[in-house]
Amino acid sequence: MTSAETRVTLPALQQMKRDAHKIVGVVAWDTPMAQIADRAGVDLISVGDSVGVNLWGHATDTEVTVDEILICCKAVRRGTKRALVSCDVPHAPAQAGTGAAVSAAVRLTKEGGADMVKVLGDPGVVKAIVRAGVPVFAEFHGEKLPVDKLVEEAKRLEDAGASILDFRHSGPVAGPAVVRAVSIPVIGGLGGGPWLDGRVRLAHTAIGYAAKWIDSKTETYGNAAKLSFDAFRALIDDVRSGRQIKGG
């Protein structure tokens, strides 16, 4: 377990797994969000290629480039003092072959300041990136595969050198089995659960920051969209009524 003042490291996260102390991560893409999450005490900030859909209005995450995610990575790095920062290797270099993936990973750590990179779980790619001196957060998915195959995949990724696993759609049977099978932390983004070593949540979902949350009845940890909507309506009313606006 780390204190509010101690910089989070990969060995610290591994110790948290051994101590059964849950790891908490958020996905963020900008300095203010990173500052807030870091100050709140999250252990990990993941700079996801989900920025394409959730912030920039792309149809899919696959449109995000290395140069674009580098901007986000640098912004999060500037806003983070304590949490460990991970950055996604975008779809194009991840699919273009091992050399392209390694090159992107090196740029994200050297130029972007990431502590590690996240890639979709190809053991060969993971091994090559680790050999290049970059720690890896390896993602794999649990849909439609038997538990023994998922355990084997987790072990292959650990053997390839992955430092952490992002086990998505794990389920209450496969999730605990994978957690027990490997010594590295297993945390979950989409479709994770309390049976893993920790959870990662999109910061914008946690705070209800998207237009859909204005009228949504789904429970989350805050509703920044509704707060923002009401603030803009009040601003419009003050300006049109000839009153001094708040905040300066």
mmCIF file of C-alpha atoms in Angstrom:
data_model
loop_
_atom_site.group_PDB
_atom_site.id
_atom_site.type_symbol
_atom_site.label_atom_id
_atom_site.label_comp_id
_atom_site.label_asym_id
_atom_site.label_seq_id
_atom_site.Cartn_x
_atom_site.Cartn_y
_atom_site.Cartn_z
ATOM 1 C CA MET A 1 0.000 0.000 0.000
ATOM 2 C CA THR A 2 1.328 3.442 -0.940
ATOM 3 C CA SER A 3 0.846 6.705 0.921
ATOM 4 C CA ALA A 4 -0.526 9.879 -0.623
ATOM 5 C CA GLU A 5 3.028 11.262 -0.898
ATOM 6 C CA THR A 6 4.797 8.176 -2.289
ATOM 7 C CA ARG A 7 5.294 7.801 -6.038
ATOM 8 C CA VAL A 8 3.572 4.643 -7.262
ATOM 9 C CA THR A 9 5.875 2.084 -8.895
ATOM 10 C CA LEU A 10 5.360 -1.273 -10.565
ATOM 11 C CA PRO A 11 6.868 -3.113 -7.560
ATOM 12 C CA ALA A 12 4.408 -1.207 -5.359
ATOM 13 C CA LEU A 13 1.489 -2.453 -7.461
ATOM 14 C CA GLN A 14 2.825 -6.005 -7.273
ATOM 15 C CA GLN A 15 3.001 -5.675 -3.488
ATOM 16 C CA MET A 16 -0.589 -4.414 -3.455
ATOM 17 C CA LYS A 17 -1.611 -7.634 -5.209
ATOM 18 C CA ARG A 18 0.210 -9.725 -2.631
ATOM 19 C CA ASP A 19 -1.438 -7.722 0.169
ATOM 20 C CA ALA A 20 -4.883 -8.044 -1.469
ATOM 21 C CA HIS A 21 -5.070 -4.237 -1.552
ATOM 22 C CA LYS A 22 -7.129 -3.248 -4.582
ATOM 23 C CA ILE A 23 -5.480 -1.151 -7.306
ATOM 24 C CA VAL A 24 -7.463 1.822 -8.617
ATOM 25 C CA GLY A 25 -6.925 3.312 -12.053
ATOM 26 C CA VAL A 26 -8.660 5.846 -14.260
ATOM 27 C CA VAL A 27 -8.433 6.609 -17.957
ATOM 28 C CA ALA A 28 -7.677 10.300 -18.545
ATOM 29 C CA TRP A 29 -6.352 12.430 -21.394
ATOM 30 C CA ASP A 30 -5.648 15.923 -20.064
ATOM 31 C CA THR A 31 -3.716 17.752 -17.373
ATOM 32 C CA PRO A 32 -6.616 18.985 -15.164
ATOM 33 C CA MET A 33 -8.233 15.535 -15.014
ATOM 34 C CA ALA A 34 -4.875 13.931 -14.225
ATOM 35 C CA GLN A 35 -4.237 16.482 -11.462
ATOM 36 C CA ILE A 36 -7.613 15.813 -9.862
ATOM 37 C CA ALA A 37 -7.347 12.018 -10.078
ATOM 38 C CA ASP A 38 -3.754 12.076 -8.844
ATOM 39 C CA ARG A 39 -4.643 14.279 -5.883
ATOM 40 C CA ALA A 40 -7.595 12.009 -5.064
ATOM 41 C CA GLY A 41 -5.158 9.100 -4.735
ATOM 42 C CA VAL A 42 -5.604 6.804 -7.740
ATOM 43 C CA ASP A 43 -2.719 4.418 -8.313
ATOM 44 C CA LEU A 44 -2.693 4.384 -12.106
ATOM 45 C CA ILE A 45 -3.674 6.830 -14.860
ATOM 46 C CA SER A 46 -4.104 5.182 -18.241
ATOM 47 C CA VAL A 47 -3.923 7.378 -21.337
ATOM 48 C CA GLY A 48 -6.254 5.406 -23.562
ATOM 49 C CA ASP A 49 -6.845 5.511 -27.301
ATOM 50 C CA SER A 50 -10.491 5.744 -26.246
ATOM 51 C CA VAL A 51 -9.823 9.483 -26.448
ATOM 52 C CA GLY A 52 -10.723 9.201 -30.133
ATOM 53 C CA VAL A 53 -14.345 8.275 -29.534
ATOM 54 C CA ASN A 54 -14.969 9.840 -26.139
ATOM 55 C CA LEU A 55 -13.311 13.235 -26.546
ATOM 56 C CA TRP A 56 -12.670 13.862 -30.240
ATOM 57 C CA GLY A 57 -15.826 12.407 -31.775
ATOM 58 C CA HIS A 58 -14.181 9.745 -33.924
ATOM 59 C CA ALA A 59 -16.273 6.789 -35.047
ATOM 60 C CA THR A 60 -13.726 4.298 -33.647
ATOM 61 C CA ASP A 61 -10.591 4.283 -31.495
ATOM 62 C CA THR A 62 -8.527 2.989 -34.424
ATOM 63 C CA GLU A 63 -8.190 6.479 -35.936
ATOM 64 C CA VAL A 64 -5.909 7.764 -33.156
ATOM 65 C CA THR A 65 -2.275 8.207 -34.199
ATOM 66 C CA VAL A 66 0.939 8.037 -32.196
ATOM 67 C CA ASP A 67 1.477 11.784 -32.594
ATOM 68 C CA GLU A 68 -2.038 12.479 -31.293
ATOM 69 C CA ILE A 69 -1.817 10.215 -28.265
ATOM 70 C CA LEU A 70 1.615 11.668 -27.483
ATOM 71 C CA ILE A 71 -0.096 15.032 -26.906
ATOM 72 C CA CYS A 72 -2.432 13.379 -24.401
ATOM 73 C CA CYS A 73 0.394 11.436 -22.768
ATOM 74 C CA LYS A 74 2.468 14.572 -22.228
ATOM 75 C CA ALA A 75 -0.537 16.403 -20.822
ATOM 76 C CA VAL A 76 -1.273 13.638 -18.309
ATOM 77 C CA ARG A 77 2.397 13.365 -17.370
ATOM 78 C CA ARG A 78 2.476 17.094 -16.590
ATOM 79 C CA GLY A 79 -0.534 16.684 -14.324
ATOM 80 C CA THR A 80 0.651 13.582 -12.453
ATOM 81 C CA LYS A 81 3.004 13.595 -9.479
ATOM 82 C CA ARG A 82 2.177 10.339 -7.709
ATOM 83 C CA ALA A 83 0.266 7.860 -9.894
ATOM 84 C CA LEU A 84 1.892 5.560 -12.418
ATOM 85 C CA VAL A 85 1.178 6.660 -16.003
ATOM 86 C CA SER A 86 0.428 4.177 -18.782
ATOM 87 C CA CYS A 87 -0.157 5.097 -22.425
ATOM 88 C CA ASP A 88 -1.816 3.010 -25.130
ATOM 89 C CA VAL A 89 0.098 2.039 -28.239
ATOM 90 C CA PRO A 90 -2.456 3.053 -30.916
ATOM 91 C CA HIS A 91 -4.079 0.570 -33.261
ATOM 92 C CA ALA A 92 -2.046 1.325 -36.406
ATOM 93 C CA PRO A 93 1.469 0.655 -35.060
ATOM 94 C CA ALA A 94 0.188 -2.192 -32.910
ATOM 95 C CA GLN A 95 -1.120 -3.902 -36.053
ATOM 96 C CA ALA A 96 1.771 -2.926 -38.332
ATOM 97 C CA GLY A 97 4.228 -5.398 -36.857
ATOM 98 C CA THR A 98 6.584 -5.774 -33.933
ATOM 99 C CA GLY A 99 9.034 -3.115 -35.099
ATOM 100 C CA ALA A 100 6.340 -0.439 -35.397
ATOM 101 C CA ALA A 101 4.910 -1.341 -32.006
ATOM 102 C CA VAL A 102 8.319 -1.151 -30.345
ATOM 103 C CA SER A 103 9.086 2.185 -31.996
ATOM 104 C CA ALA A 104 5.781 3.619 -30.790
ATOM 105 C CA ALA A 105 6.328 2.272 -27.272
ATOM 106 C CA VAL A 106 9.762 3.865 -27.050
ATOM 107 C CA ARG A 107 8.387 7.225 -28.217
ATOM 108 C CA LEU A 108 5.558 7.115 -25.663
ATOM 109 C CA THR A 109 7.988 6.578 -22.812
ATOM 110 C CA LYS A 110 10.876 8.788 -23.953
ATOM 111 C CA GLU A 111 8.878 11.648 -25.466
ATOM 112 C CA GLY A 112 5.571 11.233 -23.668
ATOM 113 C CA GLY A 113 6.916 10.424 -20.213
ATOM 114 C CA ALA A 114 4.805 7.284 -19.767
ATOM 115 C CA ASP A 115 5.970 4.803 -17.138
ATOM 116 C CA MET A 116 4.697 1.912 -19.261
ATOM 117 C CA VAL A 117 2.647 1.244 -22.389
ATOM 118 C CA LYS A 118 -0.502 -0.765 -22.955
ATOM 119 C CA VAL A 119 -0.839 -3.097 -25.926
ATOM 120 C CA LEU A 120 -3.333 -5.745 -26.960
ATOM 121 C CA GLY A 121 -1.960 -9.042 -25.757
ATOM 122 C CA ASP A 122 0.398 -10.510 -28.338
ATOM 123 C CA PRO A 123 3.156 -12.257 -26.358
ATOM 124 C CA GLY A 124 5.687 -11.693 -29.153
ATOM 125 C CA VAL A 125 5.025 -7.956 -29.223
ATOM 126 C CA VAL A 126 5.045 -7.783 -25.434
ATOM 127 C CA LYS A 127 8.425 -9.529 -25.285
ATOM 128 C CA ALA A 128 9.937 -7.234 -27.909
ATOM 129 C CA ILE A 129 8.747 -4.073 -26.156
ATOM 130 C CA VAL A 130 10.046 -5.306 -22.794
ATOM 131 C CA ARG A 131 13.420 -6.123 -24.397
ATOM 132 C CA ALA A 132 13.515 -2.517 -25.599
ATOM 133 C CA GLY A 133 13.345 -1.450 -21.959
ATOM 134 C CA VAL A 134 9.668 -0.458 -21.809
ATOM 135 C CA PRO A 135 7.339 -2.015 -19.201
ATOM 136 C CA VAL A 136 4.088 -3.393 -20.628
ATOM 137 C CA PHE A 137 0.464 -3.325 -19.479
ATOM 138 C CA ALA A 138 -0.983 -6.169 -21.593
ATOM 139 C CA GLU A 139 -4.670 -6.216 -22.500
ATOM 140 C CA PHE A 140 -6.635 -9.343 -23.281
ATOM 141 C CA HIS A 141 -10.331 -10.195 -23.442
ATOM 142 C CA GLY A 142 -12.414 -12.926 -21.880
ATOM 143 C CA GLU A 143 -15.330 -13.228 -24.299
ATOM 144 C CA LYS A 144 -16.200 -16.691 -25.633
ATOM 145 C CA LEU A 145 -13.076 -18.457 -24.411
ATOM 146 C CA PRO A 146 -12.944 -21.260 -21.828
ATOM 147 C CA VAL A 147 -11.315 -20.541 -18.498
ATOM 148 C CA ASP A 148 -8.309 -22.803 -19.114
ATOM 149 C CA LYS A 149 -7.490 -20.980 -22.362
ATOM 150 C CA LEU A 150 -7.699 -17.604 -20.625
ATOM 151 C CA VAL A 151 -5.409 -18.829 -17.853
ATOM 152 C CA GLU A 152 -2.930 -20.051 -20.478
ATOM 153 C CA GLU A 153 -3.056 -16.681 -22.254
ATOM 154 C CA ALA A 154 -2.437 -14.804 -19.000
ATOM 155 C CA LYS A 155 0.542 -17.025 -18.222
ATOM 156 C CA ARG A 156 1.977 -16.497 -21.715
ATOM 157 C CA LEU A 157 1.726 -12.729 -21.292
ATOM 158 C CA GLU A 158 3.377 -12.914 -17.875
ATOM 159 C CA ASP A 159 6.158 -15.118 -19.278
ATOM 160 C CA ALA A 160 6.628 -12.598 -22.117
ATOM 161 C CA GLY A 161 7.410 -9.967 -19.503
ATOM 162 C CA ALA A 162 4.137 -8.099 -18.983
ATOM 163 C CA SER A 163 4.086 -6.151 -15.692
ATOM 164 C CA ILE A 164 0.291 -5.859 -15.417
ATOM 165 C CA LEU A 165 -2.687 -7.418 -17.185
ATOM 166 C CA ASP A 166 -5.870 -5.639 -18.252
ATOM 167 C CA PHE A 167 -8.366 -8.508 -18.309
ATOM 168 C CA ARG A 168 -11.518 -7.197 -19.958
ATOM 169 C CA HIS A 169 -14.880 -8.973 -19.728
ATOM 170 C CA SER A 170 -13.319 -11.362 -17.257
ATOM 171 C CA GLY A 171 -16.404 -12.691 -15.489
ATOM 172 C CA PRO A 172 -16.660 -14.083 -11.949
ATOM 173 C CA VAL A 173 -15.233 -17.500 -12.905
ATOM 174 C CA ALA A 174 -12.357 -16.737 -15.274
ATOM 175 C CA GLY A 175 -11.401 -13.555 -13.408
ATOM 176 C CA PRO A 176 -10.440 -15.192 -10.086
ATOM 177 C CA ALA A 177 -8.796 -18.105 -11.923
ATOM 178 C CA VAL A 178 -6.494 -15.759 -13.836
ATOM 179 C CA VAL A 179 -5.742 -13.705 -10.704
ATOM 180 C CA ARG A 180 -4.605 -16.887 -8.936
ATOM 181 C CA ALA A 181 -2.630 -18.163 -11.925
ATOM 182 C CA VAL A 182 -0.216 -15.230 -12.299
ATOM 183 C CA SER A 183 1.959 -13.271 -9.890
ATOM 184 C CA ILE A 184 1.460 -9.917 -11.644
ATOM 185 C CA PRO A 185 -1.546 -7.658 -10.972
ATOM 186 C CA VAL A 186 -4.685 -8.349 -12.997
ATOM 187 C CA ILE A 187 -6.939 -5.336 -13.261
ATOM 188 C CA GLY A 188 -10.009 -4.747 -15.386
ATOM 189 C CA GLY A 189 -11.335 -2.025 -17.596
ATOM 190 C CA LEU A 190 -14.520 -2.822 -19.513
ATOM 191 C CA GLY A 191 -16.348 -5.778 -18.019
ATOM 192 C CA GLY A 192 -14.003 -6.191 -15.076
ATOM 193 C CA GLY A 193 -15.238 -6.905 -11.584
ATOM 194 C CA PRO A 194 -14.425 -6.979 -7.863
ATOM 195 C CA TRP A 195 -12.828 -10.401 -8.259
ATOM 196 C CA LEU A 196 -9.755 -8.861 -9.931
ATOM 197 C CA ASP A 197 -6.750 -7.173 -8.284
ATOM 198 C CA GLY A 198 -8.211 -3.788 -9.165
ATOM 199 C CA ARG A 199 -10.314 -1.752 -11.566
ATOM 200 C CA VAL A 200 -9.769 0.925 -14.195
ATOM 201 C CA ARG A 201 -12.612 3.333 -14.940
ATOM 202 C CA LEU A 202 -12.944 5.983 -17.611
ATOM 203 C CA ALA A 203 -12.645 9.269 -15.718
ATOM 204 C CA HIS A 204 -15.347 10.828 -17.880
ATOM 205 C CA THR A 205 -17.718 8.004 -16.945
ATOM 206 C CA ALA A 206 -16.889 8.228 -13.245
ATOM 207 C CA ILE A 207 -17.759 11.932 -13.170
ATOM 208 C CA GLY A 208 -20.568 11.824 -15.739
ATOM 209 C CA TYR A 209 -18.768 14.034 -18.246
ATOM 210 C CA ALA A 210 -20.491 13.568 -21.613
ATOM 211 C CA ALA A 211 -23.656 15.009 -23.117
ATOM 212 C CA LYS A 212 -25.482 11.703 -22.585
ATOM 213 C CA TRP A 213 -25.289 12.172 -18.812
ATOM 214 C CA ILE A 214 -27.460 15.309 -18.866
ATOM 215 C CA ASP A 215 -30.634 13.229 -18.999
ATOM 216 C CA SER A 216 -29.269 9.831 -17.958
ATOM 217 C CA LYS A 217 -30.806 7.937 -15.043
ATOM 218 C CA THR A 218 -27.786 5.636 -14.711
ATOM 219 C CA GLU A 219 -25.949 6.007 -11.410
ATOM 220 C CA THR A 220 -22.328 7.119 -11.482
ATOM 221 C CA TYR A 221 -20.049 8.989 -9.066
ATOM 222 C CA GLY A 222 -20.951 12.475 -10.237
ATOM 223 C CA ASN A 223 -22.753 14.344 -12.997
ATOM 224 C CA ALA A 224 -20.422 16.949 -14.447
ATOM 225 C CA ALA A 225 -22.531 17.106 -17.605
ATOM 226 C CA LYS A 226 -25.656 18.246 -15.750
ATOM 227 C CA LEU A 227 -23.622 20.668 -13.634
ATOM 228 C CA SER A 228 -22.013 22.107 -16.773
ATOM 229 C CA PHE A 229 -25.344 22.352 -18.581
ATOM 230 C CA ASP A 230 -26.912 24.254 -15.677
ATOM 231 C CA ALA A 231 -23.842 26.530 -15.416
ATOM 232 C CA PHE A 232 -23.988 27.398 -19.125
ATOM 233 C CA ARG A 233 -27.715 28.145 -18.879
ATOM 234 C CA ALA A 234 -27.024 30.478 -15.940
ATOM 235 C CA LEU A 235 -24.184 32.155 -17.869
ATOM 236 C CA ILE A 236 -26.457 32.676 -20.873
ATOM 237 C CA ASP A 237 -29.124 34.159 -18.637
ATOM 238 C CA ASP A 238 -26.679 36.574 -16.937
ATOM 239 C CA VAL A 239 -25.198 37.794 -20.227
ATOM 240 C CA ARG A 240 -28.562 38.293 -21.896
ATOM 241 C CA SER A 241 -29.948 40.042 -18.841
ATOM 242 C CA GLY A 242 -27.022 42.480 -18.676
ATOM 243 C CA ARG A 243 -25.702 41.169 -15.351
ATOM 244 C CA GLN A 244 -22.050 40.765 -14.426
ATOM 245 C CA ILE A 245 -20.897 37.225 -15.101
ATOM 246 C CA LYS A 246 -19.449 35.112 -12.297
ATOM 247 C CA GLY A 247 -15.767 34.312 -12.024
ATOM 248 C CA GLY A 248 -14.363 37.614 -13.238
#
